Amino acid sequence: PTASQDALKQLACLGHSADASVLAMVLGRSEQETDADLRESARAGLVVRLDDRYRFLHDRIQEAAYSLIAPEEQAEMHLRIGRRLVARMSEAEIAERVFDVVNQWNRGASLLTDPGEREALCRLDALAGKKAKAAIAYGSARGYLAQATALLPEQAWAAQYEETLTLHLALSECEYLVGNFQRADELFDLILRNARSNRDRARVYRLRMRVHQVSGRYDQAVTAALDGL
């Protein structure tokens, strides 16, 4: 049935599994109506509801459901899902489910033209990066923080200095934690060009010393320490 196909496509956008409440929110339906929409799919062995989550029974089923969406419509659907989640969640719920929300927005980020929405997504990516970093998921954190910096406005260093500095410092740290030492160095140079105080420059030099030590460039670590004096 059409309603079941639509529910499968939306679930496929959310991933291999999703909370029943989130899927209902995305569909604009109650959980009871969502259950009814997916009843035929469950009977056919495509999905199952375990406790409060819907789950595809196999990754290939998710891929098949996702393929029902025309390629040129996929980014738009992800963006629509992201917008709907933000519109229907409280700030506390968004913070709790930030990965669910931001993953949808990011896949539709190329379609964003409104500065307000770009700023909102930048904040969400920064929050997701912070949470991932705290969970020692440095690769994921690096991805979210890189996306956040890409969404900053052109004059961010002048107009949003503190937020921009904090974001770039966090990204540079994640770059070196995943072994991208050259990229970390490039970010350090960028931050130093825009730093407004000796205190901020000292934060960069401390991080740079750690990068050089970890990567075995002890002579450059000494140089970085002397530069920071």
CSV table of C-alpha atoms in Angstrom, one decimal:
chain,number,residue,atom,x,y,z
A,1,PRO,CA,0.0,0.0,0.0
A,2,THR,CA,1.1,3.6,-0.7
A,3,ALA,CA,1.0,4.5,3.0
A,4,SER,CA,3.2,1.6,3.8
A,5,GLN,CA,5.7,2.4,1.0
A,6,ASP,CA,5.9,6.0,2.3
A,7,ALA,CA,6.5,4.8,5.8
A,8,LEU,CA,9.3,2.5,4.6
A,9,LYS,CA,11.0,5.2,2.6
A,10,GLN,CA,10.9,7.6,5.6
A,11,LEU,CA,12.3,4.8,7.9
A,12,ALA,CA,15.0,4.1,5.4
A,13,CYS,CA,16.0,7.7,5.5
A,14,LEU,CA,16.4,7.5,9.3
A,15,GLY,CA,18.6,4.4,9.1
A,16,HIS,CA,18.5,0.7,9.8
A,17,SER,CA,16.3,1.4,12.8
A,18,ALA,CA,14.5,4.3,14.4
A,19,ASP,CA,12.4,5.1,17.5
A,20,ALA,CA,8.7,4.7,16.9
A,21,SER,CA,8.1,8.2,18.2
A,22,VAL,CA,10.6,9.7,15.8
A,23,LEU,CA,9.2,7.9,12.8
A,24,ALA,CA,5.7,8.9,13.8
A,25,MET,CA,6.9,12.5,14.1
A,26,VAL,CA,8.5,12.4,10.6
A,27,LEU,CA,5.3,10.9,9.1
A,28,GLY,CA,3.1,13.4,10.9
A,29,ARG,CA,1.1,10.5,12.2
A,30,SER,CA,0.3,9.0,15.7
A,31,GLU,CA,2.2,5.9,16.7
A,32,GLN,CA,-1.0,3.9,16.3
A,33,GLU,CA,-1.4,5.2,12.8
A,34,THR,CA,2.2,4.4,12.0
A,35,ASP,CA,1.8,0.9,13.3
A,36,ALA,CA,-1.2,0.5,11.0
A,37,ASP,CA,0.8,1.9,8.0
A,38,LEU,CA,3.6,-0.6,8.6
A,39,ARG,CA,1.4,-3.6,9.4
A,40,GLU,CA,1.6,-5.1,5.9
A,41,SER,CA,5.4,-4.5,5.8
A,42,ALA,CA,5.7,-6.4,9.1
A,43,ARG,CA,3.6,-9.3,7.8
A,44,ALA,CA,5.8,-9.4,4.7
A,45,GLY,CA,8.9,-9.8,6.9
A,46,LEU,CA,10.4,-6.4,5.9
A,47,VAL,CA,10.3,-4.7,9.3
A,48,VAL,CA,9.8,-5.5,12.9
A,49,ARG,CA,8.9,-3.4,15.9
A,50,LEU,CA,11.0,-4.3,19.0
A,51,ASP,CA,9.9,-2.5,22.1
A,52,ASP,CA,9.8,1.2,21.0
A,53,ARG,CA,11.9,0.9,17.8
A,54,TYR,CA,11.2,-0.1,14.2
A,55,ARG,CA,13.9,-2.1,12.5
A,56,PHE,CA,14.5,-3.4,9.0
A,57,LEU,CA,15.2,-7.1,9.1
A,58,HIS,CA,18.2,-6.8,6.8
A,59,ASP,CA,20.4,-4.0,5.5
A,60,ARG,CA,19.4,-4.9,1.9
A,61,ILE,CA,15.8,-4.3,2.7
A,62,GLN,CA,16.7,-0.8,3.9
A,63,GLU,CA,18.7,-0.2,0.7
A,64,ALA,CA,15.7,-1.4,-1.4
A,65,ALA,CA,13.3,0.9,0.5
A,66,TYR,CA,15.7,3.8,0.1
A,67,SER,CA,16.0,3.1,-3.6
A,68,LEU,CA,12.3,3.8,-4.0
A,69,ILE,CA,13.2,7.5,-3.5
A,70,ALA,CA,14.4,9.1,-6.8
A,71,PRO,CA,18.1,10.1,-6.5
A,72,GLU,CA,17.3,13.8,-7.2
A,73,GLU,CA,14.7,13.8,-4.4
A,74,GLN,CA,16.8,12.2,-1.7
A,75,ALA,CA,18.5,15.4,-0.4
A,76,GLU,CA,15.2,17.2,-0.3
A,77,MET,CA,13.5,14.4,1.6
A,78,HIS,CA,16.3,14.4,4.2
A,79,LEU,CA,16.1,18.1,4.6
A,80,ARG,CA,12.3,17.9,5.0
A,81,ILE,CA,12.7,15.3,7.7
A,82,GLY,CA,15.3,17.4,9.5
A,83,ARG,CA,13.0,20.4,9.4
A,84,ARG,CA,10.1,18.4,10.7
A,85,LEU,CA,12.0,17.0,13.6
A,86,VAL,CA,13.2,20.4,14.7
A,87,ALA,CA,9.7,21.9,14.3
A,88,ARG,CA,8.2,19.2,16.5
A,89,MET,CA,10.9,18.8,19.2
A,90,SER,CA,11.6,20.9,22.2
A,91,GLU,CA,15.2,22.2,22.6
A,92,ALA,CA,15.8,19.5,25.2
A,93,GLU,CA,14.6,16.8,22.9
A,94,ILE,CA,16.8,18.2,20.0
A,95,ALA,CA,19.8,18.2,22.3
A,96,GLU,CA,19.1,14.6,23.4
A,97,ARG,CA,18.5,13.4,19.8
A,98,VAL,CA,20.9,15.7,18.1
A,99,PHE,CA,22.5,12.9,16.0
A,100,ASP,CA,19.1,11.9,14.5
A,101,VAL,CA,18.3,15.5,13.7
A,102,VAL,CA,21.7,16.6,12.3
A,103,ASN,CA,22.2,13.6,10.2
A,104,GLN,CA,19.1,14.4,8.2
A,105,TRP,CA,19.9,18.1,7.9
A,106,ASN,CA,23.5,17.4,6.8
A,107,ARG,CA,22.3,15.2,3.9
A,108,GLY,CA,20.2,18.1,2.6
A,109,ALA,CA,22.7,20.9,3.5
A,110,SER,CA,23.5,21.6,-0.2
A,111,LEU,CA,19.9,22.8,-0.6
A,112,LEU,CA,20.1,25.3,2.3
A,113,THR,CA,20.0,29.0,1.2
A,114,ASP,CA,18.5,30.7,4.2
A,115,PRO,CA,21.2,32.2,6.5
A,116,GLY,CA,19.1,31.4,9.6
A,117,GLU,CA,18.8,27.8,8.7
A,118,ARG,CA,22.6,27.5,7.9
A,119,GLU,CA,23.3,29.1,11.3
A,120,ALA,CA,20.9,26.7,13.0
A,121,LEU,CA,22.6,23.7,11.3
A,122,CYS,CA,26.0,25.0,12.2
A,123,ARG,CA,25.0,25.0,15.9
A,124,LEU,CA,23.6,21.5,15.7
A,125,ASP,CA,26.7,20.2,14.0
A,126,ALA,CA,28.9,21.9,16.7
A,127,LEU,CA,26.7,20.3,19.4
A,128,ALA,CA,26.9,16.8,17.7
A,129,GLY,CA,30.7,17.2,17.4
A,130,LYS,CA,31.0,18.1,21.1
A,131,LYS,CA,29.0,15.1,22.1
A,132,ALA,CA,30.8,12.7,19.8
A,133,LYS,CA,34.2,14.0,21.1
A,134,ALA,CA,33.1,13.5,24.7
A,135,ALA,CA,32.2,9.9,23.8
A,136,ILE,CA,35.7,9.5,22.3
A,137,ALA,CA,34.2,9.0,18.8
A,138,TYR,CA,36.8,11.3,17.3
A,139,GLY,CA,36.2,10.4,13.7
A,140,SER,CA,32.5,11.2,13.9
A,141,ALA,CA,33.3,14.4,15.9
A,142,ARG,CA,35.7,15.5,13.2
A,143,GLY,CA,33.0,15.1,10.6
A,144,TYR,CA,30.4,17.1,12.5
A,145,LEU,CA,32.9,19.9,13.4
A,146,ALA,CA,34.1,20.1,9.8
A,147,GLN,CA,30.6,20.5,8.6
A,148,ALA,CA,29.9,23.2,11.2
A,149,THR,CA,33.0,25.2,10.1
A,150,ALA,CA,31.9,24.9,6.4
A,151,LEU,CA,28.5,26.4,7.4
A,152,LEU,CA,30.0,29.5,9.1
A,153,PRO,CA,29.3,32.8,7.4
A,154,GLU,CA,32.1,34.5,5.4
A,155,GLN,CA,32.8,37.0,8.1
A,156,ALA,CA,32.6,34.6,11.0
A,157,TRP,CA,36.0,35.5,12.6
A,158,ALA,CA,34.9,39.2,12.8
A,159,ALA,CA,31.2,38.7,13.6
A,160,GLN,CA,31.2,35.5,15.8
A,161,TYR,CA,34.8,35.4,17.1
A,162,GLU,CA,34.4,33.3,20.2
A,163,GLU,CA,32.2,30.7,18.6
A,164,THR,CA,34.4,30.5,15.5
A,165,LEU,CA,37.6,30.2,17.6
A,166,THR,CA,36.1,27.4,19.8
A,167,LEU,CA,34.9,25.5,16.8
A,168,HIS,CA,38.2,25.6,15.0
A,169,LEU,CA,40.2,24.6,18.1
A,170,ALA,CA,37.9,21.6,18.6
A,171,LEU,CA,38.2,20.6,15.0
A,172,SER,CA,42.0,21.0,15.0
A,173,GLU,CA,42.2,18.8,18.1
A,174,CYS,CA,40.0,16.1,16.4
A,175,GLU,CA,42.1,16.2,13.3
A,176,TYR,CA,45.3,15.4,15.2
A,177,LEU,CA,43.5,12.8,17.3
A,178,VAL,CA,42.5,10.9,14.1
A,179,GLY,CA,46.0,11.3,12.7
A,180,ASN,CA,45.5,14.1,10.2
A,181,PHE,CA,48.5,16.1,11.5
A,182,GLN,CA,48.9,18.2,8.3
A,183,ARG,CA,45.3,19.3,8.4
A,184,ALA,CA,45.7,20.1,12.1
A,185,ASP,CA,48.7,22.3,11.3
A,186,GLU,CA,46.8,24.1,8.6
A,187,LEU,CA,44.0,24.8,11.0
A,188,PHE,CA,46.5,26.1,13.6
A,189,ASP,CA,47.9,28.5,11.1
A,190,LEU,CA,44.4,29.7,10.3
A,191,ILE,CA,43.5,30.3,14.0
A,192,LEU,CA,46.8,32.1,14.6
A,193,ARG,CA,46.1,34.5,11.7
A,194,ASN,CA,42.8,35.4,13.3
A,195,ALA,CA,43.6,35.2,17.0
A,196,ARG,CA,42.9,38.4,18.9
A,197,SER,CA,44.9,37.8,22.1
A,198,ASN,CA,48.1,36.2,23.4
A,199,ARG,CA,45.9,34.0,25.5
A,200,ASP,CA,44.1,32.6,22.5
A,201,ARG,CA,47.4,32.2,20.6
A,202,ALA,CA,48.8,30.3,23.6
A,203,ARG,CA,46.0,27.8,23.4
A,204,VAL,CA,47.0,27.1,19.8
A,205,TYR,CA,50.7,26.7,20.6
A,206,ARG,CA,49.9,24.2,23.4
A,207,LEU,CA,47.8,22.1,21.0
A,208,ARG,CA,50.5,22.4,18.3
A,209,MET,CA,53.2,21.2,20.7
A,210,ARG,CA,51.1,18.1,21.5
A,211,VAL,CA,50.6,17.4,17.8
A,212,HIS,CA,54.3,17.6,17.0
A,213,GLN,CA,55.1,15.4,20.0
A,214,VAL,CA,52.5,12.7,19.0
A,215,SER,CA,53.7,12.7,15.4
A,216,GLY,CA,57.4,12.4,16.5
A,217,ARG,CA,58.4,15.9,15.3
A,218,TYR,CA,60.2,16.8,18.5
A,219,ASP,CA,62.3,19.6,16.9
A,220,GLN,CA,59.1,21.3,15.7
A,221,ALA,CA,57.5,20.8,19.1
A,222,VAL,CA,60.4,22.8,20.6
A,223,THR,CA,60.0,25.4,17.9
A,224,ALA,CA,56.3,25.7,18.6
A,225,ALA,CA,57.1,26.1,22.3
A,226,LEU,CA,59.6,28.9,21.5
A,227,ASP,CA,57.1,30.6,19.2
A,228,GLY,CA,54.5,30.7,21.9
A,229,LEU,CA,56.8,32.4,24.4
